[in-house]
Short mmCIF file of C-alpha atoms in Angstrom, two decimals:
data_model
loop_
_atom_site.label_atom_id
_atom_site.label_comp_id
_atom_site.label_asym_id
_atom_site.label_seq_id
_atom_site.Cartn_x
_atom_site.Cartn_y
_atom_site.Cartn_z
CA GLY A 192 -0.16 -0.20 -0.05
CA GLU A 193 0.78 3.48 -0.54
CA ASP A 194 1.81 5.65 2.93
CA VAL A 195 4.01 8.59 3.70
CA GLU A 196 4.58 9.64 7.25
CA GLN A 197 6.34 12.35 8.89
CA SER A 198 6.85 13.72 12.22
CA LEU A 199 4.58 16.67 12.49
CA PHE A 200 6.49 19.53 14.29
CA LEU A 201 10.22 20.94 14.48
CA SER A 202 11.69 23.45 16.11
CA VAL A 203 15.04 24.49 15.73
CA ARG A 204 17.37 28.11 16.54
CA GLU A 205 18.52 30.27 13.74
CA GLY A 206 21.45 29.24 11.73
CA ASP A 207 21.24 25.48 13.29
CA SER A 208 20.92 22.87 10.85
CA SER A 209 16.97 21.41 10.48
CA VAL A 210 16.65 17.56 9.52
CA ILE A 211 13.08 16.61 8.61
CA ASN A 212 12.65 13.10 8.13
CA CYS A 213 9.95 10.86 6.25
CA THR A 214 9.10 7.25 5.94
CA TYR A 215 7.09 5.66 3.11
CA THR A 216 5.90 1.94 2.34
CA ASP A 217 5.95 1.72 -1.13
CA SER A 218 8.88 0.10 -2.63
CA SER A 219 8.25 0.82 -6.20
CA SER A 220 8.74 4.71 -5.36
CA THR A 221 10.27 6.28 -8.90
CA TYR A 222 10.50 9.83 -7.36
CA LEU A 223 10.32 11.25 -3.83
CA TYR A 224 9.89 15.03 -3.19
CA TRP A 225 9.77 17.89 -0.52
CA TYR A 226 7.36 20.40 -0.87
CA LYS A 227 7.13 23.44 1.09
CA GLN A 228 3.81 25.63 2.10
CA GLU A 229 4.42 28.86 3.55
CA PRO A 230 1.58 30.74 5.41
CA GLY A 231 -1.18 31.64 2.85
CA ALA A 232 0.61 29.99 -0.08
CA GLY A 233 0.20 26.83 -2.44
CA LEU A 234 2.93 24.35 -2.34
CA GLN A 235 6.17 24.82 -3.66
CA LEU A 236 8.47 21.90 -4.96
CA LEU A 237 11.58 22.62 -3.29
CA THR A 238 13.59 19.54 -4.30
CA TYR A 239 13.11 15.93 -5.43
CA ILE A 240 15.19 12.66 -6.05
CA PHE A 241 14.81 9.65 -8.10
CA SER A 242 14.57 6.68 -6.55
CA ASN A 243 17.98 5.09 -7.51
CA MET A 244 19.86 7.85 -5.93
CA ASP A 245 20.95 7.99 -2.45
CA MET A 246 21.88 11.81 -1.87
CA LYS A 247 20.89 15.08 -3.45
CA GLN A 248 22.54 18.42 -2.57
CA ASP A 249 21.16 21.81 -3.36
CA GLN A 250 22.55 24.81 -2.02
CA ARG A 251 21.46 24.60 1.73
CA LEU A 252 19.61 21.83 0.82
CA THR A 253 20.47 17.95 1.13
CA VAL A 254 18.37 15.14 0.53
CA LEU A 255 19.31 11.68 1.71
CA LEU A 256 17.46 8.52 0.81
CA ASN A 257 17.92 5.06 2.32
CA LYS A 258 16.08 3.07 -0.10
CA LYS A 259 16.30 -0.30 2.11
CA ASP A 260 14.76 1.38 5.16
CA LYS A 261 12.21 3.43 3.01
CA HIS A 262 13.60 6.79 4.88
CA LEU A 263 13.78 10.23 3.11
CA SER A 264 15.27 13.26 4.91
CA LEU A 265 15.77 16.88 4.31
CA ARG A 266 18.51 18.73 5.83
CA ILE A 267 18.56 22.41 5.73
CA ALA A 268 21.91 23.80 6.88
CA ASP A 269 21.78 27.34 8.38
CA THR A 270 18.21 27.63 9.11
CA GLN A 271 16.87 31.04 8.53
CA THR A 272 13.45 32.37 9.90
CA GLY A 273 12.12 32.49 6.12
CA ASP A 274 12.65 28.71 6.26
CA SER A 275 9.62 28.51 8.65
CA ALA A 276 7.28 26.74 6.92
CA ILE A 277 5.16 23.21 6.78
CA TYR A 278 7.18 20.94 4.53
CA PHE A 279 5.48 18.01 2.97
CA CYS A 280 7.27 14.69 1.76
CA ALA A 281 5.76 13.10 -1.17
CA GLU A 282 6.29 10.02 -3.94
CA THR A 283 4.86 9.02 -7.09
CA VAL A 284 4.95 5.55 -7.93
CA PRO A 285 5.05 3.46 -11.44
CA GLY A 286 1.66 3.80 -13.40
CA GLY A 287 0.24 6.64 -11.16
CA TYR A 288 0.58 8.93 -13.75
CA ASN A 289 2.56 11.51 -11.70
CA LYS A 290 -0.25 11.68 -9.00
CA LEU A 291 1.59 12.59 -5.64
CA ILE A 292 1.10 10.80 -2.29
CA PHE A 293 1.86 13.15 0.51
CA GLY A 294 2.69 12.87 4.32
CA ALA A 295 0.90 15.04 6.58
CA GLY A 296 3.68 17.52 6.94
CA THR A 297 6.20 18.72 9.03
CA ARG A 298 5.64 22.38 10.84
CA LEU A 299 9.10 23.84 10.73
CA ALA A 300 9.31 26.72 13.58
CA VAL A 301 12.86 28.72 13.33
CA HIS A 302 13.24 31.05 16.61
CA PRO A 303 16.07 33.42 17.45
CA GLU B 252 3.67 33.55 -16.89
CA ALA B 253 0.49 33.42 -14.75
CA GLY B 254 0.51 30.61 -12.17
CA VAL B 255 -2.14 28.13 -11.30
CA THR B 256 -4.77 30.34 -9.69
CA GLN B 257 -7.75 28.96 -7.29
CA PHE B 258 -11.20 30.63 -6.68
CA PRO B 259 -12.24 31.47 -4.15
CA SER B 260 -9.74 31.74 -1.56
CA HIS B 261 -12.06 31.00 1.32
CA SER B 262 -15.58 29.73 1.31
CA VAL B 263 -17.79 29.25 4.41
CA ILE B 264 -21.23 27.28 3.74
CA GLU B 265 -23.66 25.65 5.84
CA LYS B 266 -24.26 22.03 6.01
CA GLY B 267 -26.41 20.93 2.83
CA GLN B 268 -25.34 23.90 0.65
CA THR B 269 -23.64 23.54 -2.66
CA VAL B 270 -20.10 25.10 -3.37
CA THR B 271 -18.17 25.19 -6.38
CA LEU B 272 -14.05 25.60 -6.43
CA ARG B 273 -12.54 26.62 -9.66
CA CYS B 274 -9.02 26.30 -10.65
CA ASP B 275 -7.25 27.77 -13.79
CA PRO B 276 -4.10 26.09 -14.55
CA ILE B 277 -1.03 27.29 -16.51
CA SER B 278 -1.85 27.63 -20.12
CA GLY B 279 -1.04 24.72 -22.04
CA HIS B 280 -0.92 22.18 -19.16
CA ASP B 281 -2.95 19.19 -20.13
CA ASN B 282 -2.65 17.72 -16.66
CA LEU B 283 -4.84 19.02 -13.98
CA TYR B 284 -4.96 17.66 -10.65
CA TRP B 285 -7.23 18.09 -7.69
CA TYR B 286 -5.82 17.45 -3.79
CA ARG B 287 -7.47 18.06 -0.66
CA ARG B 288 -5.83 18.30 2.96
CA VAL B 289 -8.37 18.02 5.65
CA MET B 290 -7.78 18.95 9.33
CA GLY B 291 -4.09 19.12 9.24
CA LYS B 292 -3.49 15.63 8.11
CA GLU B 293 -1.85 14.40 4.84
CA ILE B 294 -2.93 15.85 1.55
CA LYS B 295 -5.05 13.53 -0.25
CA PHE B 296 -5.19 13.10 -4.20
CA LEU B 297 -8.80 13.40 -5.79
CA LEU B 298 -8.59 13.31 -9.51
CA HIS B 299 -6.48 13.78 -12.14
CA PHE B 300 -7.54 15.30 -15.73
CA VAL B 301 -5.90 14.76 -18.81
CA LYS B 302 -7.41 17.78 -21.29
CA GLU B 303 -10.68 17.13 -20.54
CA SER B 304 -11.07 13.50 -19.89
CA LYS B 305 -10.67 12.01 -16.12
CA GLN B 306 -7.76 9.97 -16.13
CA ASP B 307 -7.96 8.67 -12.62
CA GLU B 308 -10.83 9.63 -10.38
CA SER B 309 -9.95 6.95 -7.57
CA GLY B 310 -9.69 9.60 -4.51
CA MET B 311 -13.04 11.11 -4.93
CA PRO B 312 -14.58 10.53 -1.47
CA ASN B 313 -18.07 10.03 -2.77
CA ASN B 314 -20.82 10.88 -5.48
CA ARG B 315 -21.54 14.34 -3.69
CA PHE B 316 -18.07 15.72 -5.45
CA LEU B 317 -18.39 16.17 -9.17
CA ALA B 318 -15.50 17.67 -11.12
CA GLU B 319 -15.51 18.89 -14.72
CA ARG B 320 -13.08 20.20 -17.37
CA THR B 321 -15.06 21.29 -20.41
CA GLY B 322 -12.87 22.22 -22.90
CA GLY B 323 -9.48 21.02 -21.30
CA THR B 324 -8.76 24.58 -19.81
CA TYR B 325 -10.31 25.49 -16.33
CA SER B 326 -11.67 22.73 -14.26
CA THR B 327 -14.66 23.05 -11.37
CA LEU B 328 -15.03 20.99 -8.26
CA LYS B 329 -18.65 21.02 -6.79
CA VAL B 330 -19.81 19.68 -3.66
CA GLN B 331 -23.41 19.01 -3.35
CA PRO B 332 -24.63 18.76 -0.81
CA ALA B 333 -21.65 19.72 1.61
CA GLU B 334 -21.18 18.01 4.62
CA LEU B 335 -18.95 18.67 7.78
CA GLU B 336 -16.29 16.62 6.89
CA ASP B 337 -15.65 18.19 3.72
CA SER B 338 -14.04 20.97 5.32
CA GLY B 339 -10.55 21.48 4.39
CA VAL B 340 -8.12 23.01 1.89
CA TYR B 341 -8.51 22.03 -1.77
CA PHE B 342 -5.41 22.22 -3.85
CA CYS B 343 -5.17 22.45 -7.49
CA ALA B 344 -2.02 21.52 -9.55
CA SER B 345 -1.16 21.61 -13.23
CA SER B 346 1.66 20.17 -15.48
CA ARG B 347 2.71 19.32 -18.83
CA GLY B 348 3.96 16.07 -17.69
CA GLY B 349 6.87 16.80 -15.37
CA GLU B 350 6.71 19.13 -12.31
CA ALA B 351 3.51 19.72 -10.81
CA PHE B 352 2.71 23.50 -10.01
CA PHE B 353 0.04 24.35 -7.54
CA GLY B 354 -2.12 26.65 -6.78
CA GLN B 355 -2.66 28.45 -3.31
CA GLY B 356 -6.02 26.55 -2.16
CA THR B 357 -9.22 27.19 -1.23
CA ARG B 358 -10.04 26.85 2.47
CA LEU B 359 -13.61 25.28 2.56
CA THR B 360 -15.63 25.35 5.89
CA VAL B 361 -18.69 23.81 6.33
CA VAL B 362 -20.83 24.83 9.48
#
């Protein structure tokens, strides 16, 4: 079955690193995504990783994928107040016509 | 280029009433998706259009929900009659086949 789980809340100090974790159940996932939702805004694609990769880095963002454990993480280096948002993990599976299967979202709060 | 736009941004209706949500995708995007987030839970897929055809409507909760995309441009999602559990944020997304671009969502509150 298809299920994506995330912890609901994370609080970090400005300048520290944030690590948001996600687990998924479908081993046939093709792509895994991280979306960001700021207050009053839609979902913005932050980054994605293909299922045959184990790491992807994009400026302050690092995505790690452990396919054996079906675990995905997003690390934000030097977290800023502008990073405060809800972060959603999502996957697509073969034959799904790119429909996204989301987790419940992790609310990241950055404090001074 | 305009992004995905959704109307209205908020709607408060009474149980039993009808509400119609609208989504205008990015021009030229054949794929249009509807999703819903209820009460801080996961965002759930509702359905997928390719042009005017329903490719996948497996996520539609029940027959009180009707989605249309006449002419393959904008789409509407009608809830009739609305129930309390229909409250949530309804997102629309569009794509050419790759990255999906999301609208800001419609927050529906049924009282």
